[in-house]
Amino acid sequence: MKKTLLLLMIILPFYLSIAQVIKGTVVNDAEKPIANVNIYLDGTKTGTISGSDGSFSLNLPSKNNSLVFKKDDHETFIINTSEVLNKTLKVILIKSKEIEEVVIIPFTEAAYKNYIHFFLDSFIGYDKENVKIKNQRSLKFAYDKSNKTLNVKAPQTLIIENKNLGYTIEYDLIEFSANFDENTTRFVGTSFFKETKSNDKVKLNRMNAYDGSQVHFFRSVFANKVADEGFIVNQITKFPNSKYPTEEELQRLKDFAQMFKSKGTMNVPEDILDIGTRKRNEQPYKIAITKTQIPETDYTKKINNKSYLDYDHMMQVNFKKYFYELKKGQFVKATIPIVQTSFLHPENDSYEIYANGNTSNPGMLTNQGEFAKNKIEFLLPLDYQLGD
């Protein structure tokens, strides 16, 4: 269901200080103030809470962040800060409506038990001991058997404790979906970080999480320092795989599966077995490196002083990672690197790149390889700087 979000902007200019302060009030649809609304810049440690009269004030270190207004049992409101600078805001938050009774694919306890481990691996990562969702049981799971898809929703803000990186993250999960036929997983949300500890071990973990990450790469792209930061970008071209089933064969396989489901036990023809085997064992496309060490000007463009990722091909991003070590109280790099390989799929789309390493519509930019491993267990605030 598409949520309805309302924002009224009263055009009453106020003079901004150098810090760029944004002010306003949060009310409900009856114009009554709402207190204790979490207001934060997505993916950062910068945030505040609305007062008893619904008022708030927040310093903005960047004009290209998503500003999030979040309160449990209310619809979340998100807007880019560039749209509200120099305006006094009145934000109207609407009460959430429970619509589970009309959901075609129900959220069930059985689906939770069957897929909670898959969800945690895909969303959190593999360190279950040091990275935990403290209110995990609030999650709700729905599995569609016919389409082999999984959807997870979080009625409450998820409270995630990351002992390795020294943060508690308040994560508003907007969408989590997995398609097991296509072997794809996608999740989108907003996050607010609270630092819980910052000793040398934690700082070391943060440095190694940042170095070579997708955020590190996009910061390098924004600053025109991709090669200087140690990244090598190659062009990948896709070629159709003749061994992968055609659209007609895939439809035959789907039709047979429906027939098999309705009739029960029946013999499977050899050609159907062959189609199923090729679908499982082959990829739709084969890939090849067709250009090496392509310059930033090939995959980026500048428009009105803004930087965009704009490329018609799949990109391979290689990075020689020298892990940081702590020796005699000093952070130093190891002498032997590990080569990490990632893939980005910007084909036919354009994404604005921000100075903090984020992009517009980050949930729509498909990544694979090392970048895809940067789940919550390695997630750092967008205002993190190496050594913090």
mmCIF file of C-alpha atoms in Angstrom:
data_model
loop_
_atom_site.group_PDB
_atom_site.id
_atom_site.type_symbol
_atom_site.label_atom_id
_atom_site.label_comp_id
_atom_site.label_asym_id
_atom_site.label_seq_id
_atom_site.Cartn_x
_atom_site.Cartn_y
_atom_site.Cartn_z
ATOM 1 C CA MET A 1 0.000 0.000 0.000
ATOM 2 C CA LYS A 2 1.415 3.374 -0.916
ATOM 3 C CA LYS A 3 1.587 5.625 2.095
ATOM 4 C CA THR A 4 0.212 9.146 2.024
ATOM 5 C CA LEU A 5 2.602 11.664 3.498
ATOM 6 C CA LEU A 6 1.876 15.333 3.957
ATOM 7 C CA LEU A 7 4.240 18.251 4.347
ATOM 8 C CA LEU A 8 3.230 21.879 4.637
ATOM 9 C CA MET A 9 5.950 24.450 4.052
ATOM 10 C CA ILE A 10 5.119 27.855 5.432
ATOM 11 C CA ILE A 11 7.147 30.336 3.447
ATOM 12 C CA LEU A 12 8.552 32.342 6.320
ATOM 13 C CA PRO A 13 12.254 32.771 5.525
ATOM 14 C CA PHE A 14 14.615 32.851 8.445
ATOM 15 C CA TYR A 15 18.253 33.733 8.340
ATOM 16 C CA LEU A 16 20.504 30.709 8.309
ATOM 17 C CA SER A 17 23.710 30.592 10.215
ATOM 18 C CA ILE A 18 26.746 29.055 8.579
ATOM 19 C CA ALA A 19 25.757 25.744 10.203
ATOM 20 C CA GLN A 20 22.491 25.709 8.184
ATOM 21 C CA VAL A 21 19.811 25.255 10.832
ATOM 22 C CA ILE A 22 16.424 23.857 9.904
ATOM 23 C CA LYS A 23 13.421 24.530 12.157
ATOM 24 C CA GLY A 24 9.762 23.663 12.340
ATOM 25 C CA THR A 25 6.986 21.800 14.115
ATOM 26 C CA VAL A 26 5.452 18.322 13.849
ATOM 27 C CA VAL A 27 1.687 17.955 14.215
ATOM 28 C CA ASN A 28 -1.021 15.390 13.534
ATOM 29 C CA ASP A 29 -3.886 15.773 11.079
ATOM 30 C CA ALA A 30 -5.897 17.560 13.792
ATOM 31 C CA GLU A 31 -3.142 20.200 14.063
ATOM 32 C CA LYS A 32 -2.127 18.994 17.522
ATOM 33 C CA PRO A 33 1.622 18.891 18.230
ATOM 34 C CA ILE A 34 3.396 15.527 18.338
ATOM 35 C CA ALA A 35 6.201 15.175 20.872
ATOM 36 C CA ASN A 36 9.152 12.759 20.834
ATOM 37 C CA VAL A 37 9.289 12.395 17.041
ATOM 38 C CA ASN A 38 12.715 11.145 15.956
ATOM 39 C CA ILE A 39 14.107 13.571 13.378
ATOM 40 C CA TYR A 40 17.429 12.644 11.804
ATOM 41 C CA LEU A 41 19.600 12.748 8.713
ATOM 42 C CA ASP A 42 19.421 9.281 7.233
ATOM 43 C CA GLY A 43 22.518 7.167 7.786
ATOM 44 C CA THR A 44 24.211 9.605 10.190
ATOM 45 C CA LYS A 45 24.586 10.433 13.880
ATOM 46 C CA THR A 46 22.897 13.812 13.364
ATOM 47 C CA GLY A 47 19.413 13.971 14.849
ATOM 48 C CA THR A 48 17.040 15.464 17.362
ATOM 49 C CA ILE A 49 13.623 14.876 18.966
ATOM 50 C CA SER A 50 10.568 17.120 18.747
ATOM 51 C CA GLY A 51 9.615 18.911 21.963
ATOM 52 C CA SER A 52 6.322 18.825 23.853
ATOM 53 C CA ASP A 53 4.995 21.537 21.533
ATOM 54 C CA GLY A 54 6.125 19.607 18.434
ATOM 55 C CA SER A 55 8.947 22.043 17.709
ATOM 56 C CA PHE A 56 12.403 21.042 16.523
ATOM 57 C CA SER A 57 15.679 22.551 15.398
ATOM 58 C CA LEU A 58 18.499 20.702 13.662
ATOM 59 C CA ASN A 59 21.925 21.691 12.324
ATOM 60 C CA LEU A 60 22.523 20.429 8.783
ATOM 61 C CA PRO A 61 26.119 19.540 7.879
ATOM 62 C CA SER A 62 25.042 18.657 4.316
ATOM 63 C CA LYS A 63 22.337 19.807 1.923
ATOM 64 C CA ASN A 64 22.079 16.416 0.213
ATOM 65 C CA ASN A 65 20.746 14.123 2.909
ATOM 66 C CA SER A 66 17.364 12.555 3.444
ATOM 67 C CA LEU A 67 15.661 14.139 6.443
ATOM 68 C CA VAL A 68 13.549 11.542 8.254
ATOM 69 C CA PHE A 69 10.611 12.096 10.623
ATOM 70 C CA LYS A 70 9.885 8.836 12.448
ATOM 71 C CA LYS A 71 7.500 7.881 15.233
ATOM 72 C CA ASP A 72 6.112 4.429 15.891
ATOM 73 C CA ASP A 73 2.438 3.982 14.908
ATOM 74 C CA HIS A 74 2.738 6.886 12.444
ATOM 75 C CA GLU A 75 3.606 7.036 8.756
ATOM 76 C CA THR A 76 7.287 7.920 8.299
ATOM 77 C CA PHE A 77 8.005 11.101 6.349
ATOM 78 C CA ILE A 78 11.220 11.501 4.319
ATOM 79 C CA ILE A 79 12.380 14.498 2.294
ATOM 80 C CA ASN A 80 15.715 15.682 0.874
ATOM 81 C CA THR A 81 17.165 18.563 2.862
ATOM 82 C CA SER A 82 17.888 20.488 -0.333
ATOM 83 C CA GLU A 83 14.121 20.877 -0.768
ATOM 84 C CA VAL A 84 13.505 22.502 2.609
ATOM 85 C CA LEU A 85 16.451 24.827 3.172
ATOM 86 C CA ASN A 86 15.402 28.401 3.984
ATOM 87 C CA LYS A 87 11.885 27.282 4.920
ATOM 88 C CA THR A 88 10.143 26.865 8.256
ATOM 89 C CA LEU A 89 8.467 23.468 8.218
ATOM 90 C CA LYS A 90 5.170 22.158 9.445
ATOM 91 C CA VAL A 91 5.257 18.382 9.090
ATOM 92 C CA ILE A 92 2.009 16.437 9.421
ATOM 93 C CA LEU A 93 2.408 12.812 10.499
ATOM 94 C CA ILE A 94 -0.554 10.519 9.883
ATOM 95 C CA LYS A 95 -1.457 7.600 12.141
ATOM 96 C CA SER A 96 -0.593 4.225 10.624
ATOM 97 C CA LYS A 97 -3.461 1.947 9.692
ATOM 98 C CA GLU A 98 -3.243 -1.776 10.246
ATOM 99 C CA ILE A 99 -4.193 -3.503 6.979
ATOM 100 C CA GLU A 100 -3.009 -7.066 7.561
ATOM 101 C CA GLU A 101 -6.494 -8.467 7.155
ATOM 102 C CA VAL A 102 -6.532 -7.454 3.467
ATOM 103 C CA VAL A 103 -3.034 -8.663 2.623
ATOM 104 C CA ILE A 104 -3.315 -11.481 0.072
ATOM 105 C CA ILE A 105 -0.149 -13.247 1.245
ATOM 106 C CA PRO A 106 -0.483 -13.382 5.048
ATOM 107 C CA PHE A 107 2.300 -12.727 7.511
ATOM 108 C CA THR A 108 2.676 -15.942 9.511
ATOM 109 C CA GLU A 109 4.646 -17.372 12.397
ATOM 110 C CA ALA A 110 5.621 -20.345 10.218
ATOM 111 C CA ALA A 111 7.193 -18.016 7.644
ATOM 112 C CA TYR A 112 9.093 -16.262 10.450
ATOM 113 C CA LYS A 113 10.538 -19.543 11.729
ATOM 114 C CA ASN A 114 11.397 -20.814 8.234
ATOM 115 C CA TYR A 115 13.114 -17.657 6.988
ATOM 116 C CA ILE A 116 14.432 -15.715 9.987
ATOM 117 C CA HIS A 117 17.960 -17.095 9.495
ATOM 118 C CA PHE A 118 17.904 -16.236 5.791
ATOM 119 C CA PHE A 119 16.741 -12.715 6.659
ATOM 120 C CA LEU A 120 19.456 -12.205 9.264
ATOM 121 C CA ASP A 121 22.167 -13.445 6.869
ATOM 122 C CA SER A 122 20.887 -11.177 4.091
ATOM 123 C CA PHE A 123 20.178 -8.086 6.191
ATOM 124 C CA ILE A 124 22.545 -8.185 9.170
ATOM 125 C CA GLY A 125 25.383 -10.411 7.942
ATOM 126 C CA TYR A 126 26.994 -13.423 9.534
ATOM 127 C CA ASP A 127 28.229 -12.162 12.910
ATOM 128 C CA LYS A 128 25.149 -13.019 14.954
ATOM 129 C CA GLU A 129 27.050 -12.866 18.236
ATOM 130 C CA ASN A 130 28.157 -9.229 18.038
ATOM 131 C CA VAL A 131 25.439 -7.740 15.803
ATOM 132 C CA LYS A 132 21.885 -8.291 17.031
ATOM 133 C CA ILE A 133 18.386 -6.923 16.491
ATOM 134 C CA LYS A 134 17.189 -6.364 20.035
ATOM 135 C CA ASN A 135 13.484 -6.378 19.058
ATOM 136 C CA GLN A 136 13.776 -9.103 16.429
ATOM 137 C CA ARG A 137 10.452 -10.717 17.327
ATOM 138 C CA SER A 138 8.593 -7.632 16.098
ATOM 139 C CA LEU A 139 9.438 -8.638 12.508
ATOM 140 C CA LYS A 140 6.683 -10.131 10.345
ATOM 141 C CA PHE A 141 7.249 -12.545 7.433
ATOM 142 C CA ALA A 142 5.138 -13.439 4.408
ATOM 143 C CA TYR A 143 6.184 -16.162 1.950
ATOM 144 C CA ASP A 144 4.506 -16.569 -1.439
ATOM 145 C CA LYS A 145 4.956 -20.232 -2.409
ATOM 146 C CA SER A 146 3.728 -19.867 -5.977
ATOM 147 C CA ASN A 147 6.154 -17.068 -6.838
ATOM 148 C CA LYS A 148 8.888 -18.085 -4.368
ATOM 149 C CA THR A 149 9.121 -14.591 -2.896
ATOM 150 C CA LEU A 150 9.632 -13.455 0.679
ATOM 151 C CA ASN A 151 8.557 -10.131 2.157
ATOM 152 C CA VAL A 152 9.477 -8.896 5.612
ATOM 153 C CA LYS A 153 8.072 -5.864 7.381
ATOM 154 C CA ALA A 154 8.971 -4.183 10.655
ATOM 155 C CA PRO A 155 6.019 -2.477 12.375
ATOM 156 C CA GLN A 156 8.472 -1.040 14.912
ATOM 157 C CA THR A 157 11.776 0.736 14.429
ATOM 158 C CA LEU A 158 14.458 -1.954 14.639
ATOM 159 C CA ILE A 159 17.012 -1.463 17.398
ATOM 160 C CA ILE A 160 20.294 -2.985 16.220
ATOM 161 C CA GLU A 161 23.301 -3.319 18.507
ATOM 162 C CA ASN A 162 26.684 -3.554 16.744
ATOM 163 C CA LYS A 163 29.364 -4.262 19.334
ATOM 164 C CA ASN A 164 32.150 -4.495 16.739
ATOM 165 C CA LEU A 165 31.624 -0.966 15.404
ATOM 166 C CA GLY A 166 30.397 0.587 18.658
ATOM 167 C CA TYR A 167 26.976 1.760 17.486
ATOM 168 C CA THR A 168 23.327 1.257 18.241
ATOM 169 C CA ILE A 169 21.345 1.762 15.033
ATOM 170 C CA GLU A 170 17.685 2.737 14.931
ATOM 171 C CA TYR A 171 16.649 1.279 11.562
ATOM 172 C CA ASP A 172 13.322 1.962 9.910
ATOM 173 C CA LEU A 173 12.902 -0.962 7.491
ATOM 174 C CA ILE A 174 10.806 0.303 4.583
ATOM 175 C CA GLU A 175 11.055 -2.809 2.428
ATOM 176 C CA PHE A 176 12.716 -6.211 2.439
ATOM 177 C CA SER A 177 12.022 -8.604 -0.434
ATOM 178 C CA ALA A 178 13.688 -11.720 -1.779
ATOM 179 C CA ASN A 179 13.016 -13.619 -4.998
ATOM 180 C CA PHE A 180 14.374 -17.146 -4.718
ATOM 181 C CA ASP A 181 13.833 -17.941 -8.404
ATOM 182 C CA GLU A 182 15.960 -14.980 -9.458
ATOM 183 C CA ASN A 183 18.308 -15.270 -6.466
ATOM 184 C CA THR A 184 17.916 -11.579 -5.633
ATOM 185 C CA THR A 185 17.468 -9.757 -2.340
ATOM 186 C CA ARG A 186 16.617 -6.100 -1.835
ATOM 187 C CA PHE A 187 16.122 -4.022 1.279
ATOM 188 C CA VAL A 188 15.569 -0.303 1.773
ATOM 189 C CA GLY A 189 15.380 1.712 4.979
ATOM 190 C CA THR A 190 16.587 4.692 6.950
ATOM 191 C CA SER A 191 19.052 4.612 9.831
ATOM 192 C CA PHE A 192 20.094 6.738 12.779
ATOM 193 C CA PHE A 193 23.338 5.985 14.629
ATOM 194 C CA LYS A 194 24.140 6.381 18.319
ATOM 195 C CA GLU A 195 27.744 5.790 19.359
ATOM 196 C CA THR A 196 28.105 3.396 22.295
ATOM 197 C CA LYS A 197 31.901 3.029 22.514
ATOM 198 C CA SER A 198 35.015 4.218 20.707
ATOM 199 C CA ASN A 199 38.128 2.386 21.902
ATOM 200 C CA ASP A 200 41.094 1.469 19.682
ATOM 201 C CA LYS A 201 39.659 -1.942 18.774
ATOM 202 C CA VAL A 202 36.376 -0.374 17.697
ATOM 203 C CA LYS A 203 38.190 2.315 15.695
ATOM 204 C CA LEU A 204 40.237 -0.397 13.967
ATOM 205 C CA ASN A 205 37.058 -2.306 13.046
ATOM 206 C CA ARG A 206 35.526 0.877 11.638
ATOM 207 C CA MET A 207 38.586 1.654 9.522
ATOM 208 C CA ASN A 208 38.581 -1.829 8.003
ATOM 209 C CA ALA A 209 34.814 -1.667 7.405
ATOM 210 C CA TYR A 210 35.184 1.645 5.551
ATOM 211 C CA ASP A 211 38.300 0.928 3.474
ATOM 212 C CA GLY A 212 37.229 -0.369 0.051
ATOM 213 C CA SER A 213 33.496 -0.108 0.828
ATOM 214 C CA GLN A 214 30.890 1.208 -1.590
ATOM 215 C CA VAL A 215 30.710 4.460 0.395
ATOM 216 C CA HIS A 216 34.496 4.800 0.121
ATOM 217 C CA PHE A 217 34.276 4.230 -3.643
ATOM 218 C CA PHE A 218 31.554 6.832 -4.229
ATOM 219 C CA ARG A 219 33.337 9.393 -2.074
ATOM 220 C CA SER A 220 36.361 8.810 -4.303
ATOM 221 C CA VAL A 221 34.229 9.251 -7.427
ATOM 222 C CA PHE A 222 32.763 12.507 -6.091
ATOM 223 C CA ALA A 223 36.242 13.844 -5.313
ATOM 224 C CA ASN A 224 37.722 12.623 -8.642
ATOM 225 C CA LYS A 225 40.230 10.478 -6.728
ATOM 226 C CA VAL A 226 39.249 6.948 -7.757
ATOM 227 C CA ALA A 227 42.745 5.869 -8.836
ATOM 228 C CA ASP A 228 44.422 7.781 -5.989
ATOM 229 C CA GLU A 229 42.273 5.903 -3.469
ATOM 230 C CA GLY A 230 43.272 2.534 -4.969
ATOM 231 C CA PHE A 231 40.209 1.621 -7.041
ATOM 232 C CA ILE A 232 40.393 0.220 -10.581
ATOM 233 C CA VAL A 233 37.224 0.271 -12.673
ATOM 234 C CA ASN A 234 36.690 -2.014 -15.672
ATOM 235 C CA GLN A 235 33.835 -2.200 -18.162
ATOM 236 C CA ILE A 236 31.828 -5.416 -18.217
ATOM 237 C CA THR A 237 29.750 -6.385 -21.246
ATOM 238 C CA LYS A 238 26.933 -8.922 -21.034
ATOM 239 C CA PHE A 239 26.408 -11.547 -23.713
ATOM 240 C CA PRO A 240 23.308 -13.765 -23.904
ATOM 241 C CA ASN A 241 24.000 -17.329 -22.750
ATOM 242 C CA SER A 242 22.694 -19.697 -25.424
ATOM 243 C CA LYS A 243 22.469 -22.516 -22.865
ATOM 244 C CA TYR A 244 20.017 -20.626 -20.640
ATOM 245 C CA PRO A 245 16.329 -21.392 -21.372
ATOM 246 C CA THR A 246 14.469 -19.077 -23.731
ATOM 247 C CA GLU A 247 11.389 -17.113 -22.619
ATOM 248 C CA GLU A 248 9.224 -19.722 -24.345
ATOM 249 C CA GLU A 249 10.960 -22.581 -22.506
ATOM 250 C CA LEU A 250 10.648 -20.778 -19.162
ATOM 251 C CA GLN A 251 6.919 -20.336 -19.761
ATOM 252 C CA ARG A 252 6.588 -24.055 -20.546
ATOM 253 C CA LEU A 253 8.394 -24.847 -17.299
ATOM 254 C CA LYS A 254 6.077 -22.542 -15.357
ATOM 255 C CA ASP A 255 2.956 -24.007 -16.997
ATOM 256 C CA PHE A 256 4.092 -27.550 -16.199
ATOM 257 C CA ALA A 257 4.782 -26.584 -12.573
ATOM 258 C CA GLN A 258 1.203 -25.285 -12.245
ATOM 259 C CA MET A 259 -0.166 -28.482 -13.809
ATOM 260 C CA PHE A 260 1.998 -30.618 -11.544
ATOM 261 C CA LYS A 261 0.775 -28.698 -8.502
ATOM 262 C CA SER A 262 -2.889 -29.212 -9.410
ATOM 263 C CA LYS A 263 -2.681 -32.874 -10.480
ATOM 264 C CA GLY A 264 -0.099 -34.155 -8.042
ATOM 265 C CA THR A 265 2.008 -37.162 -9.014
ATOM 266 C CA MET A 266 2.839 -37.347 -12.717
ATOM 267 C CA ASN A 267 5.786 -38.163 -14.975
ATOM 268 C CA VAL A 268 8.098 -35.280 -15.844
ATOM 269 C CA PRO A 269 8.987 -35.183 -19.580
ATOM 270 C CA GLU A 270 12.672 -35.206 -20.511
ATOM 271 C CA ASP A 271 12.506 -31.783 -22.153
ATOM 272 C CA ILE A 272 11.004 -30.231 -18.985
ATOM 273 C CA LEU A 273 13.753 -31.819 -16.891
ATOM 274 C CA ASP A 274 16.328 -30.381 -19.288
ATOM 275 C CA ILE A 275 14.839 -26.881 -19.087
ATOM 276 C CA GLY A 276 14.800 -27.033 -15.286
ATOM 277 C CA THR A 277 18.413 -28.225 -15.161
ATOM 278 C CA ARG A 278 19.618 -25.442 -17.457
ATOM 279 C CA LYS A 279 17.715 -22.830 -15.473
ATOM 280 C CA ARG A 280 19.375 -23.985 -12.239
ATOM 281 C CA ASN A 281 22.902 -24.394 -13.595
ATOM 282 C CA GLU A 282 23.233 -21.596 -16.153
ATOM 283 C CA GLN A 283 23.113 -17.790 -15.918
ATOM 284 C CA PRO A 284 21.002 -15.731 -18.372
ATOM 285 C CA TYR A 285 24.122 -13.858 -19.432
ATOM 286 C CA LYS A 286 27.821 -14.445 -19.734
ATOM 287 C CA ILE A 287 30.087 -11.524 -18.972
ATOM 288 C CA ALA A 288 33.474 -10.359 -20.222
ATOM 289 C CA ILE A 289 35.792 -7.465 -19.419
ATOM 290 C CA THR A 290 35.784 -5.328 -22.575
ATOM 291 C CA LYS A 291 37.637 -2.242 -21.274
ATOM 292 C CA THR A 292 40.165 -1.977 -18.467
ATOM 293 C CA GLN A 293 41.007 0.909 -16.159
ATOM 294 C CA ILE A 294 38.341 3.159 -17.599
ATOM 295 C CA PRO A 295 38.604 6.818 -16.510
ATOM 296 C CA GLU A 296 36.010 8.477 -14.294
ATOM 297 C CA THR A 297 34.855 10.615 -17.211
ATOM 298 C CA ASP A 298 33.539 7.450 -18.912
ATOM 299 C CA TYR A 299 31.042 6.598 -16.179
ATOM 300 C CA THR A 300 30.311 9.982 -14.586
ATOM 301 C CA LYS A 301 28.957 13.289 -15.780
ATOM 302 C CA LYS A 302 28.648 16.763 -14.272
ATOM 303 C CA ILE A 303 25.431 18.775 -14.522
ATOM 304 C CA ASN A 304 24.987 22.090 -12.704
ATOM 305 C CA ASN A 305 27.894 21.297 -10.371
ATOM 306 C CA LYS A 306 26.331 17.948 -9.479
ATOM 307 C CA SER A 307 28.028 14.596 -10.028
ATOM 308 C CA TYR A 308 26.178 11.624 -11.551
ATOM 309 C CA LEU A 309 26.944 7.946 -12.081
ATOM 310 C CA ASP A 310 25.806 7.454 -15.687
ATOM 311 C CA TYR A 311 27.021 4.432 -17.629
ATOM 312 C CA ASP A 312 25.450 2.044 -20.123
ATOM 313 C CA HIS A 313 27.440 -0.981 -18.980
ATOM 314 C CA MET A 314 28.002 -3.098 -15.928
ATOM 315 C CA MET A 315 31.069 -1.995 -13.924
ATOM 316 C CA GLN A 316 33.717 -4.099 -12.213
ATOM 317 C CA VAL A 317 35.366 -2.312 -9.275
ATOM 318 C CA ASN A 318 38.613 -3.810 -7.992
ATOM 319 C CA PHE A 319 40.343 -2.699 -4.819
ATOM 320 C CA LYS A 320 43.639 -3.794 -3.266
ATOM 321 C CA LYS A 321 42.811 -3.822 0.419
ATOM 322 C CA TYR A 322 45.606 -3.563 2.959
ATOM 323 C CA PHE A 323 43.895 -4.285 6.265
ATOM 324 C CA TYR A 324 44.635 -1.872 9.088
ATOM 325 C CA GLU A 325 46.404 -3.293 12.132
ATOM 326 C CA LEU A 326 47.059 -1.888 15.582
ATOM 327 C CA LYS A 327 50.758 -2.021 16.440
ATOM 328 C CA LYS A 328 52.266 -0.267 19.449
ATOM 329 C CA GLY A 329 49.289 2.010 19.724
ATOM 330 C CA GLN A 330 49.438 3.053 16.057
ATOM 331 C CA PHE A 331 47.139 2.169 13.157
ATOM 332 C CA VAL A 332 49.227 0.819 10.280
ATOM 333 C CA LYS A 333 48.420 -1.014 7.059
ATOM 334 C CA ALA A 334 49.390 -4.640 6.493
ATOM 335 C CA THR A 335 52.051 -5.315 3.859
ATOM 336 C CA ILE A 336 50.133 -7.986 1.927
ATOM 337 C CA PRO A 337 46.894 -6.898 0.244
ATOM 338 C CA ILE A 338 43.715 -8.786 -0.557
ATOM 339 C CA VAL A 339 42.111 -8.001 -3.921
ATOM 340 C CA GLN A 340 38.390 -7.348 -3.559
ATOM 341 C CA THR A 341 36.062 -7.361 -6.551
ATOM 342 C CA SER A 342 32.628 -5.760 -6.771
ATOM 343 C CA PHE A 343 30.112 -5.147 -9.543
ATOM 344 C CA LEU A 344 27.734 -2.234 -10.089
ATOM 345 C CA HIS A 345 24.753 -2.262 -12.488
ATOM 346 C CA PRO A 346 23.900 1.338 -13.393
ATOM 347 C CA GLU A 347 22.737 0.319 -16.895
ATOM 348 C CA ASN A 348 20.067 2.648 -18.285
ATOM 349 C CA ASP A 349 19.803 4.628 -15.050
ATOM 350 C CA SER A 350 21.489 7.699 -13.601
ATOM 351 C CA TYR A 351 22.290 8.252 -9.923
ATOM 352 C CA GLU A 352 23.405 11.466 -8.295
ATOM 353 C CA ILE A 353 26.545 10.966 -6.195
ATOM 354 C CA TYR A 354 26.844 12.884 -2.937
ATOM 355 C CA ALA A 355 29.983 13.993 -1.126
ATOM 356 C CA ASN A 356 29.223 11.656 1.810
ATOM 357 C CA GLY A 357 29.371 8.577 -0.444
ATOM 358 C CA ASN A 358 25.645 8.059 -0.767
ATOM 359 C CA THR A 359 23.648 8.154 -4.006
ATOM 360 C CA SER A 360 20.128 9.047 -5.004
ATOM 361 C CA ASN A 361 17.848 5.997 -4.995
ATOM 362 C CA PRO A 362 20.502 3.743 -3.410
ATOM 363 C CA GLY A 363 18.048 0.855 -3.106
ATOM 364 C CA MET A 364 17.710 0.711 -6.896
ATOM 365 C CA LEU A 365 21.424 0.428 -7.675
ATOM 366 C CA THR A 366 22.188 -3.287 -7.917
ATOM 367 C CA ASN A 367 25.555 -4.408 -6.608
ATOM 368 C CA GLN A 368 27.333 -7.739 -6.362
ATOM 369 C CA GLY A 369 30.558 -9.102 -4.965
ATOM 370 C CA GLU A 370 32.302 -7.322 -2.113
ATOM 371 C CA PHE A 371 29.920 -4.353 -2.113
ATOM 372 C CA ALA A 372 27.006 -6.744 -1.577
ATOM 373 C CA LYS A 373 28.668 -7.979 1.619
ATOM 374 C CA ASN A 374 28.438 -4.496 3.142
ATOM 375 C CA LYS A 375 25.359 -5.330 5.186
ATOM 376 C CA ILE A 376 24.366 -3.900 8.562
ATOM 377 C CA GLU A 377 27.311 -5.539 10.346
ATOM 378 C CA PHE A 378 29.661 -3.269 8.330
ATOM 379 C CA LEU A 379 27.370 -0.234 8.095
ATOM 380 C CA LEU A 380 28.921 3.064 9.163
ATOM 381 C CA PRO A 381 27.321 6.507 9.500
ATOM 382 C CA LEU A 382 27.479 8.599 6.348
ATOM 383 C CA ASP A 383 29.243 11.278 8.400
ATOM 384 C CA TYR A 384 32.000 8.832 9.379
ATOM 385 C CA GLN A 385 35.564 9.879 8.565
ATOM 386 C CA LEU A 386 38.503 7.464 8.506
ATOM 387 C CA GLY A 387 39.941 7.283 12.003
ATOM 388 C CA ASP A 388 36.788 8.355 13.869
#
